[in-house]
Amino acid sequence: MSEREFLRPRWRRGDMTIAEKLWQISWSYVLIIAVIAGIGVIMLYSAGNGSFDPWASRHAIRFAVGLGVMLTVALIDIRLILRYAYLLYAATLVLLVGVELMGHVGMGAQRWIDLGFFHLQPSEVMKIVLVLALARFFHGTDIEQVGRPTVLLVPLLMVAAPAVLVLRQPDLGTALMMVMGAGVIFFLAGVRLWKFGVVLAAALAALPLAWSLLLHDYQKNRVRTFLDPERDPLGAGYHIIQSKIALGSGGIWGKGFLAGTQSHLEFLPERQTDFIFTMLAEERGMIGGLVLLALYALVMVYGYLFALRSQHQFGRLVVLGVSTTFFLYVFINVAMVMGLIPVVGVPLPLISYGGTVMLSLMVGFGLILSVWVHRDVEMGRHG
Amino acid sequence: MDRTSDRGRLLTRRAALLGAGQLGLFGLLVGRMYYLQVVEAERYRVLAEENRINIRLLPPPRGPIVDRNGIKLAINRQNFRVLVVREDIVDLEATLGKLARIVPLSDYDRQRVLREVGRRRSFVPVPVRENLTWEEMARIQVNAHDLPGVLIDEGQTRHYEHGPAMAHLMGYVAAVSEEDLAAARGADPLLELPGFKIGKAGVEREFDLALRGKSGSKRVEVNARGREIRELEREEGEPGGQLALTLDINLQQFAADRLGQESASCVVMDIHSGEVLAMTSTPAFDPNAFTRGLSSQEWKALLDNPRAPLTPKAIAGQYAPGSTFKMVVALAALEAGVIKPEQTVWCPGHMTLGNARFHCWKRQGHGHVSLVQALAQSCDVYFYEVAKRTGIERIADMARRFGLGSAPDIVLRGVRGGLIPTKAWKQATLGEGWHQGETLIAGIGQGYVLATPLQLALMTARLANGGRRVDPVLTRQVMVDGHLAPRPVATPESLGVSRHSLNLVRQGMHEVVHGRRGTARGAALPEELGEMCGKTGTAQVRRITRAEREAGVTRNEDLPWERRDHALFVCYAPADKPRYAVAVVVEHGGGGSAVAAPIARDVMIETLRLDSAAPRRPEGDLKA
C-alpha cells in the first residue's frame, strides 16, 4: 500500500495539511511555466535594447509576485472556489460595467481601472472567472439537463453579458476569446454538436449586421487589411508586413540575440507586447519559435493529464477551460503576428509585457494546480 | 454516480477531440513558420536589408568664384541658423511665438516653417532663420531650457563679397524650384536635397554644373522613422571647381563707384584678348539678399525703381549709339571709296534733302570739315553727306563687322544684340520701303540704330586692335562636360578693313581728345599715362520740333530726367600702343563730352594704373 493509497480516504474528504498540498503541487509544471516566463524576461531585455529597464526587470518582478499568487491559489480548497464562482463572476461583471461607464469619461477606449499600484483590466480577469462560473454551472447539471435548450439559456447569458460589454469597449479580440473559450466548455460539457452548428449558422447570418452595427471603423479596417495587407503598406498593413519581414528574415537560426534589425530599428511595432513573438523569431529564428511553441504545448499536455485525473466535473472543466484560454492566447497571438488572422490585440502569455494578463494567467495556473492538488476531493453539486 | 461517469467518458472523448484540434492548429503555426522562415526567408532577408539601409547624399561645397587676380568674389560662408525639430516640440506655434520674442521672425518665415514641418518627417530639423548674429545666438542659448526642440547649427551660405558691384554678372543662388527639378529630369539627385541651392542667374547659373560639384554618398543604417543610427560606408563627392573671371574686382568696384547712382553702365575690355575687365551696370542690387530670400516689399521696390536695378544694362540696355557710330560710317565710306580723307564737306549747320532739313548739333555750322576734323568735332552734316554717299547697306555691313547688330557671344543670358537697320529689315518688320533720310539719320547713329554698351566696347576694341575679330570673354575657363577647363587661346581673324582707313579713323578719335577743337578735350589722361583716343556720343531720346528749334532748343538740365539725352563715350588707350577699350553710357545723362567722357577717363586711368601695378600673369597660370 503506497503512501497515496493510504492517504486517499482522508483526501477525499478534502482534509489535507498545507505541507501535503505543497507536496502534491506539480513542480515540473511550475518549472515549465517559470522557463517560459524566463524566456519572456530575456526577450524583454532585448526589446529594451539590452537593458533590464524598462520592461525585463518589471516583468520578472511581476512574475515573482504572480508565482506567489499562483501557489496561494493552488492551496485554496477547490470546493471553496466552486462555492464562490458565481460571486466572483458577478463581481467581475460589475467591474466591467464600471469600466464601461468610466470609458465614456476617459480616453474613449479605456479598459482598465486604476488601483494605484496597478491597472486592472476586468476583461482579462473575466476570461478566467467566466470559466469558473460555467464550470460550476455544468458541474451541477447532468447530461439530460444539458440536452435541454432552456437549460442552456442561463450559461449562454453568462457568456453574452461580458462578451457584449467587452465588445463595446471595443475589444474584439477579448470578446471572441471569451466566446470561443466558453464554447469549448459547452462542448466538453456535452452540448450536442448540431447545436453548435445552429449557433454558428446564426452567427454567420448575423455577421453582416454585426459588421455594420458592432464593429468600429478601425476594426473593419483591420479585417480588410488582413485580407489584403499591401492595400495600405504605410498605414494599417504596415505592422503585419514588417512583422512578416522580421520573422522571415530571421531564417532558421535567427540573427542573434540583440541583433534583430527589424526589432531594434523600430520597424517592428509593439515589440514588447503583441509582437514579441516576432522578435523572438527574428533573433532566435525558427528554432527559437519552435522551442517556445513546444513549451506551450507541454503546458497544454499537462493540462489534459490534470483534467483526466480529476475526479470531479468542476475540476475537469476548470482545467480544460483555463488551458483552452491559455491556448487561445498563444494561437491568436502567434497566428496574428504571422499574418494568418487579422491584427487583434492579444498578448503572448508569460512573454508579453503586461500586468493584468500575467496576473490573471497566474491565477489560472493556480486554479489548474488547485484542481490537481484536490483531484480526489469528493464534491457535491454545490461543493 | 453512473450519470457522472457517463459525463466523464463523454468529456474524455471530447477532450481528445479538443486536443487533436489544438494540436492541428499548432501544426498550422509551425507550417506557417516554416513557410516564412525557410521557404521565403531569402526574400524577407532582402526586404529587411532594404528597410535598414539607406543611402544619403553628401552635398559637395560649391566652388568659389574669383576675379582675374584670384580675389574671392563668391564664397561659402559659415552661417549660424536656428532650426526646429518637430518631434521634440509639443506646440509648434507656441514655440515659434516664443522664438519670435527672441529673434525677429516675419510672418512669412512662420508660414514657411509650418508648411515645411508638415512636409518633412518629424525628426528632420527645419530651418527657421539663417544668418543669426552672435547676439541673437546667445539669446537663444540662454533661453534654451525654455525652448525644447529648438537648436542652432552651422550651415553654409553663399556670400558675395562686393555684392552690388558684381550683382548682374555674378547672379545668385537660390532654392531649387519645381521647374528646375522638372528640367533636370532626375539627372542630379542633389537637387532634391532639402535646402540645396543652385545658381539662378549670371555666371552662378551658367556655370552651375561645374560649381556644384558631384555629390558624395553614405550608406547608413536607419530606424523605422528614418533616423540615422550609424554610418556603414562613405563615398566622398567632388567639390565644385573654382571659377576664375576675367574681371578685375578692383576695377569693377571703381567703375561701379564712379557711376554712382546714375542709371548707367561701363565696360572695360582688353582689346587683344577680348577679356572683360569690368562690366558694371548701376544702380544694382545686393545678390546676398536674393540668397537670403527677399521680402515682397524689397522685391517690389526693385521692380518699381525707374532706373531698373534688375536690368544688366551693359549687356541688355540698347541705346542709339549717336556719334559713337560715326567711326563705322567713316570706315564704310573709306572702304567703299566714296570719300577721300582730305576732301571737305561744307557744314552750314544743316543739310537739306528734298524738303526735309537735317540739323547739325552746332547750329551755326562747322564750315569746311575733312574726315578727321568731322570726327574730332563730331560734325553731323559731314556724316549726313557721307552716309548718303555710302548707302545704308554698306554701313550696315561695316557695323556688323564691328560686332554691332547681333548679340555678342558671351556666356550670360539676356545679352541683347542692338539693331542695325537695312532696307530688307525695314521691309520685313515695318512693311515699308526705306527712305534716304533714314540713311542720313543712321549716319549719325540715331533713328533705328541701337547698340549695347558691351557692343560699343567691342566695336572700340576691334578699332583699336587693328581690325581683328576679338570676342568678349568673361571667364578664364570654359565648361566641358560639367567641368572647368582652361579657355583655349583664340587667334582673332582680320575683319578685312584696310590699315589706312583704320588709321584715319583712329587719328580722328585721337583728335577728339587731343585736338584743338576735340569734343572731349577735357578727357585727356594725365601725361604719364600716355594719350587716349575716344569718341563722344549724345543720343537724343525725344523729337525736337521745328517750333522748339526756332525758339531755341531746351537745354538738357531744364528737361525732366527721362527726356534728357543719353550720354555716351567710347575710348581706348594708350593711343600709340592700345591695350584697353572703355565704353560708358549714362542714361539721360545729358552730353557725352560733359558726362560720359570724364567717367570713361577716370575708369581708363584706373585701368592703366592697375595694369602697371599688377604683375603680368603668364599664360599658363589660368587653370582653376
Coordinates of N, CA, C and O in Angstrom, one line a residue, chain A residues 188-300:
Chain A
L188 N -17.3 20.5 -24.1 CA -16.8 19.5 -23.2 C -17.9 19.0 -22.2 O -18.0 17.8 -21.8
A189 N -18.8 19.9 -21.9 CA -19.9 19.6 -21.0 C -20.9 18.7 -21.7 O -21.8 18.1 -21.1
G190 N -20.8 18.5 -23.0 CA -21.7 17.6 -23.7 C -22.8 18.2 -24.5 O -23.7 17.5 -24.9
V191 N -22.8 19.4 -24.8 CA -23.8 20.0 -25.7 C -23.6 19.4 -27.0 O -22.5 19.2 -27.5
R192 N -24.8 19.0 -27.6 CA -24.7 18.3 -28.9 C -24.1 19.2 -30.0 O -24.3 20.4 -30.1
L193 N -23.4 18.5 -30.9 CA -22.7 19.2 -31.9 C -23.6 20.0 -32.8 O -23.2 21.1 -33.3
W194 N -24.8 19.5 -33.1 CA -25.7 20.2 -34.1 C -26.1 21.5 -33.5 O -26.3 22.5 -34.2
K195 N -26.1 21.6 -32.2 CA -26.5 22.9 -31.6 C -25.4 24.0 -31.9 O -25.7 25.1 -32.1
F196 N -24.1 23.5 -31.9 CA -23.1 24.4 -32.2 C -23.3 24.9 -33.7 O -23.1 26.0 -34.0
G197 N -23.7 23.9 -34.5 CA -23.9 24.2 -35.9 C -25.0 25.3 -36.0 O -24.8 26.2 -36.8
V198 N -26.1 25.2 -35.3 CA -27.1 26.1 -35.3 C -26.6 27.5 -34.9 O -26.8 28.5 -35.6
V199 N -25.9 27.6 -33.8 CA -25.4 28.8 -33.3 C -24.4 29.5 -34.3 O -24.5 30.7 -34.6
L200 N -23.6 28.6 -34.9 CA -22.6 29.1 -35.9 C -23.3 29.7 -37.1 O -23.0 30.8 -37.6
A201 N -24.3 28.9 -37.5 CA -25.1 29.4 -38.7 C -25.8 30.7 -38.4 O -25.7 31.7 -39.2
A202 N -26.3 30.8 -37.2 CA -27.0 32.1 -36.8 C -25.9 33.2 -36.7 O -26.2 34.3 -37.2
A203 N -24.8 32.9 -36.2 CA -23.7 33.9 -36.1 C -23.3 34.4 -37.5 O -23.2 35.6 -37.7
L204 N -23.2 33.4 -38.4 CA -22.8 33.8 -39.8 C -23.9 34.7 -40.4 O -23.6 35.7 -41.1
A205 N -25.1 34.3 -40.1 CA -26.2 35.1 -40.7 C -26.2 36.5 -40.1 O -26.5 37.5 -40.8
A206 N -25.8 36.6 -38.8 CA -25.8 37.9 -38.2 C -24.6 38.8 -38.5 O -24.5 39.9 -38.2
L207 N -23.6 38.1 -39.2 CA -22.3 38.8 -39.5 C -22.5 40.1 -40.2 O -21.9 41.1 -39.7
P208 N -23.2 40.2 -41.3 CA -23.4 41.5 -41.9 C -23.9 42.6 -41.0 O -23.5 43.7 -41.0
L209 N -24.9 42.2 -40.2 CA -25.4 43.1 -39.2 C -24.4 43.6 -38.2 O -24.2 44.8 -37.9
A210 N -23.6 42.6 -37.7 CA -22.6 42.9 -36.7 C -21.6 43.8 -37.3 O -21.1 44.7 -36.7
W211 N -21.2 43.5 -38.6 CA -20.2 44.3 -39.3 C -20.6 45.8 -39.3 O -19.8 46.7 -39.1
S212 N -21.9 46.0 -39.6 CA -22.2 47.4 -39.7 C -22.6 48.1 -38.4 O -22.5 49.3 -38.2
L213 N -23.1 47.2 -37.4 CA -23.5 47.8 -36.2 C -22.5 47.8 -35.1 O -22.3 48.8 -34.4
L214 N -21.8 46.7 -35.0 CA -21.0 46.5 -33.8 C -19.5 46.9 -34.0 O -18.9 47.4 -33.1
L215 N -19.0 46.7 -35.2 CA -17.6 46.9 -35.4 C -17.3 48.4 -35.6 O -18.0 49.1 -36.4
H216 N -16.2 48.9 -35.0 CA -15.8 50.2 -35.3 C -15.0 50.2 -36.6 O -14.6 49.2 -37.1
D217 N -14.8 51.4 -37.1 CA -14.1 51.6 -38.4 C -12.7 50.9 -38.3 O -12.3 50.3 -39.3
Y218 N -12.0 51.2 -37.2 CA -10.7 50.7 -37.2 C -10.7 49.1 -37.2 O -9.8 48.5 -37.7
Q219 N -11.7 48.6 -36.6 CA -11.8 47.1 -36.6 C -12.1 46.6 -38.0 O -11.5 45.6 -38.4
K220 N -13.0 47.3 -38.7 CA -13.3 46.9 -40.1 C -12.0 47.0 -40.9 O -11.7 46.1 -41.7
N221 N -11.3 48.0 -40.6 CA -10.0 48.2 -41.4 C -9.0 47.1 -41.1 O -8.3 46.7 -42.0
R222 N -9.0 46.6 -39.9 CA -8.1 45.6 -39.5 C -8.4 44.3 -40.3 O -7.6 43.6 -40.8
V223 N -9.7 44.0 -40.4 CA -10.2 42.9 -41.2 C -9.8 43.0 -42.7 O -9.2 42.2 -43.3
R224 N -10.1 44.2 -43.2 CA -9.8 44.5 -44.6 C -8.3 44.4 -44.9 O -7.9 43.8 -45.8
T225 N -7.6 44.9 -43.9 CA -6.1 44.9 -44.1 C -5.6 43.5 -44.0 O -4.6 43.1 -44.7
F226 N -6.2 42.7 -43.2 CA -5.8 41.3 -43.1 C -6.0 40.6 -44.4 O -5.2 39.8 -44.9
L227 N -7.2 40.9 -45.0 CA -7.5 40.2 -46.3 C -6.5 40.7 -47.4 O -6.2 39.9 -48.3
D228 N -6.0 41.9 -47.3 CA -5.0 42.4 -48.3 C -4.1 43.4 -47.6 O -4.3 44.6 -47.7
P229 N -3.0 42.9 -47.0 CA -2.1 43.7 -46.2 C -1.4 44.8 -47.1 O -1.2 45.9 -46.6
E230 N -1.2 44.5 -48.4 CA -0.5 45.5 -49.2 C -1.4 46.6 -49.6 O -1.0 47.6 -50.3
R231 N -2.7 46.5 -49.3 CA -3.6 47.6 -49.6 C -3.2 48.9 -49.1 O -3.4 49.9 -49.7
D232 N -2.5 48.9 -48.0 CA -2.1 50.2 -47.4 C -0.8 50.0 -46.6 O -0.8 49.9 -45.4
P233 N 0.3 49.9 -47.4 CA 1.5 49.4 -46.8 C 2.1 50.3 -45.8 O 2.9 49.9 -44.9
L234 N 1.7 51.6 -45.8 CA 2.3 52.5 -44.8 C 1.3 52.7 -43.6 O 1.6 53.3 -42.6
G235 N 0.1 52.3 -43.8 CA -0.9 52.5 -42.8 C -1.1 51.3 -42.0 O -0.2 50.7 -41.3
A236 N -2.4 50.8 -42.1 CA -2.8 49.7 -41.2 C -2.1 48.4 -41.6 O -1.8 47.5 -40.7
G237 N -1.6 48.2 -42.8 CA -1.0 47.0 -43.2 C 0.5 47.0 -42.9 O 1.1 45.9 -42.9
Y238 N 1.0 48.1 -42.4 CA 2.4 48.3 -42.2 C 2.9 47.3 -41.1 O 3.9 46.6 -41.3
H239 N 2.2 47.2 -40.0 CA 2.6 46.3 -38.9 C 2.8 44.9 -39.3 O 3.8 44.3 -39.0
I240 N 1.8 44.4 -40.0 CA 1.8 43.0 -40.3 C 2.9 42.7 -41.4 O 3.6 41.7 -41.3
I241 N 3.1 43.6 -42.3 CA 4.2 43.4 -43.3 C 5.5 43.4 -42.6 O 6.4 42.6 -42.9
Q242 N 5.7 44.4 -41.7 CA 7.0 44.5 -41.1 C 7.2 43.2 -40.2 O 8.3 42.8 -40.0
S243 N 6.1 42.8 -39.6 CA 6.2 41.6 -38.7 C 6.7 40.4 -39.6 O 7.5 39.6 -39.2
K244 N 6.1 40.2 -40.8 CA 6.5 39.1 -41.6 C 7.9 39.2 -42.1 O 8.6 38.2 -42.2
I245 N 8.3 40.5 -42.4 CA 9.7 40.6 -42.8 C 10.6 40.2 -41.7 O 11.6 39.6 -41.9
A246 N 10.3 40.7 -40.5 CA 11.1 40.3 -39.3 C 11.2 38.8 -39.2 O 12.3 38.3 -39.0
L247 N 10.1 38.2 -39.2 CA 10.1 36.7 -39.0 C 10.9 36.0 -40.1 O 11.8 35.2 -39.8
G248 N 10.5 36.4 -41.3 CA 11.1 35.7 -42.5 C 12.6 35.9 -42.5 O 13.4 35.0 -42.7
S249 N 13.1 37.2 -42.2 CA 14.5 37.4 -42.3 C 15.3 36.8 -41.2 O 16.5 36.6 -41.3
G250 N 14.6 36.3 -40.1 CA 15.2 35.6 -39.1 C 15.7 34.2 -39.5 O 16.7 33.7 -39.0
G251 N 15.1 33.7 -40.5 CA 15.5 32.4 -41.0 C 15.4 31.3 -40.0 O 14.7 31.4 -39.0
I252 N 16.2 30.2 -40.2 CA 16.2 29.1 -39.3 C 16.8 29.4 -38.0 O 16.3 29.1 -36.9
W253 N 18.0 30.0 -38.0 CA 18.8 30.2 -36.8 C 18.7 31.6 -36.2 O 19.2 31.8 -35.1
G254 N 18.1 32.5 -36.9 CA 17.9 33.8 -36.3 C 19.1 34.7 -36.5 O 20.2 34.2 -36.9
K255 N 19.0 36.0 -36.2 CA 20.1 36.9 -36.4 C 20.9 37.1 -35.2 O 21.9 37.8 -35.2
G256 N 20.6 36.4 -34.1 CA 21.4 36.5 -32.9 C 20.7 37.4 -31.9 O 20.0 38.4 -32.2
F257 N 21.0 37.2 -30.6 CA 20.5 37.9 -29.5 C 20.8 39.4 -29.7 O 22.0 39.7 -30.0
L258 N 19.9 40.3 -29.5 CA 20.0 41.7 -29.6 C 20.4 42.2 -31.0 O 20.8 43.4 -31.2
A259 N 20.4 41.3 -32.0 CA 20.8 41.7 -33.3 C 19.6 41.7 -34.3 O 19.9 41.7 -35.5
G260 N 18.4 41.7 -33.8 CA 17.3 41.8 -34.7 C 17.1 43.2 -35.3 O 16.8 44.1 -34.6
T261 N 17.4 43.4 -36.6 CA 17.4 44.7 -37.1 C 16.0 45.3 -37.2 O 15.8 46.4 -36.8
Q262 N 15.1 44.5 -37.5 CA 13.7 44.9 -37.6 C 13.2 45.4 -36.3 O 12.5 46.4 -36.2
S263 N 13.5 44.6 -35.2 CA 13.0 44.9 -33.9 C 13.7 46.1 -33.3 O 13.1 47.1 -32.9
H264 N 15.1 46.2 -33.4 CA 15.8 47.2 -32.7 C 15.8 48.5 -33.5 O 16.0 49.6 -32.9
L265 N 15.6 48.5 -34.8 CA 15.5 49.7 -35.5 C 14.0 50.2 -35.6 O 13.7 51.1 -36.4
E266 N 13.2 49.5 -34.8 CA 11.8 50.0 -34.6 C 10.9 49.9 -35.9 O 9.9 50.6 -36.0
F267 N 11.3 49.0 -36.8 CA 10.4 48.7 -37.9 C 9.2 47.9 -37.3 O 8.1 48.0 -37.8
L268 N 9.5 47.1 -36.3 CA 8.5 46.2 -35.7 C 7.8 47.0 -34.6 O 8.4 47.6 -33.7
P269 N 6.5 47.1 -34.8 CA 5.7 47.8 -33.8 C 5.5 47.0 -32.5 O 5.6 45.8 -32.5
E270 N 5.3 47.6 -31.4 CA 4.9 46.9 -30.1 C 5.7 45.7 -29.9 O 5.2 44.6 -29.6
R271 N 7.1 45.8 -30.0 CA 7.9 44.6 -29.9 C 7.9 44.1 -28.4 O 8.2 43.0 -28.2
Q272 N 7.5 44.9 -27.5 CA 7.5 44.4 -26.1 C 6.2 43.8 -25.7 O 6.1 43.1 -24.7
T273 N 5.1 44.0 -26.5 CA 3.8 43.4 -26.2 C 3.4 42.4 -27.3 O 3.8 41.3 -27.3
D274 N 2.5 42.9 -28.1 CA 1.8 42.0 -29.1 C 2.8 41.3 -30.1 O 2.5 40.2 -30.5
F275 N 3.8 42.0 -30.4 CA 4.7 41.5 -31.5 C 6.0 40.9 -30.9 O 7.0 40.8 -31.6
I276 N 6.0 40.4 -29.7 CA 7.2 39.9 -29.1 C 7.6 38.6 -29.7 O 8.8 38.3 -29.8
F277 N 6.6 37.8 -30.1 CA 6.9 36.5 -30.7 C 7.8 36.8 -32.0 O 8.7 36.0 -32.3
T278 N 7.4 37.8 -32.7 CA 8.1 38.1 -34.0 C 9.6 38.4 -33.7 O 10.5 38.0 -34.3
M279 N 9.8 39.1 -32.6 CA 11.2 39.5 -32.2 C 11.9 38.2 -31.8 O 13.1 38.1 -32.2
L280 N 11.3 37.3 -31.1 CA 11.9 36.1 -30.7 C 12.3 35.3 -32.0 O 13.5 34.8 -32.1
A281 N 11.4 35.3 -32.9 CA 11.6 34.5 -34.2 C 12.7 35.2 -35.0 O 13.4 34.6 -35.8
E282 N 12.8 36.5 -34.9 CA 13.8 37.2 -35.7 C 15.2 37.0 -35.1 O 16.1 36.7 -35.9
E283 N 15.3 37.0 -33.8 CA 16.6 36.9 -33.2 C 17.0 35.5 -33.0 O 18.2 35.2 -33.0
R284 N 16.0 34.6 -32.8 CA 16.4 33.2 -32.5 C 15.9 32.3 -33.6 O 16.1 31.1 -33.4
G285 N 15.3 32.8 -34.6 CA 15.0 32.0 -35.8 C 13.8 31.1 -35.5 O 13.2 31.1 -34.5
M286 N 13.6 30.2 -36.5 CA 12.6 29.2 -36.4 C 12.8 28.3 -35.2 O 11.9 27.9 -34.5
I287 N 14.1 28.0 -34.9 CA 14.4 27.1 -33.8 C 13.8 27.7 -32.5 O 13.2 27.0 -31.7
G288 N 14.1 29.0 -32.3 CA 13.6 29.6 -31.1 C 12.1 29.6 -31.0 O 11.5 29.3 -29.9
G289 N 11.5 29.9 -32.1 CA 10.0 29.9 -32.1 C 9.4 28.5 -31.8 O 8.5 28.3 -31.0
L290 N 10.1 27.4 -32.4 CA 9.6 26.1 -32.1 C 9.8 25.7 -30.7 O 8.9 25.0 -30.1
V291 N 10.9 26.1 -30.1 CA 11.2 25.7 -28.7 C 10.1 26.3 -27.8 O 9.5 25.7 -27.0
L292 N 9.7 27.6 -28.1 CA 8.7 28.2 -27.3 C 7.3 27.5 -27.5 O 6.6 27.3 -26.5
L293 N 7.0 27.2 -28.8 CA 5.7 26.5 -29.0 C 5.7 25.2 -28.3 O 4.7 24.8 -27.8
A294 N 6.8 24.5 -28.3 CA 6.9 23.2 -27.7 C 6.6 23.3 -26.2 O 5.9 22.5 -25.6
L295 N 7.2 24.4 -25.6 CA 7.0 24.6 -24.1 C 5.5 24.9 -23.9 O 4.9 24.4 -22.9
Y296 N 4.9 25.7 -24.8 CA 3.5 26.0 -24.6 C 2.7 24.7 -24.8 O 1.7 24.4 -24.0
A297 N 3.0 23.8 -25.7 CA 2.3 22.6 -25.9 C 2.5 21.7 -24.7 O 1.5 21.0 -24.3
L298 N 3.6 21.7 -24.1 CA 3.8 20.9 -22.9 C 2.9 21.4 -21.8 O 2.3 20.5 -21.0
V299 N 2.7 22.7 -21.6 CA 1.8 23.2 -20.7 C 0.4 22.6 -20.9 O -0.4 22.2 -20.0
M300 N 0.0 22.6 -22.2 CA -1.3 22.1 -22.6 C -1.4 20.6 -22.2 O -2.4 20.2 -21.7

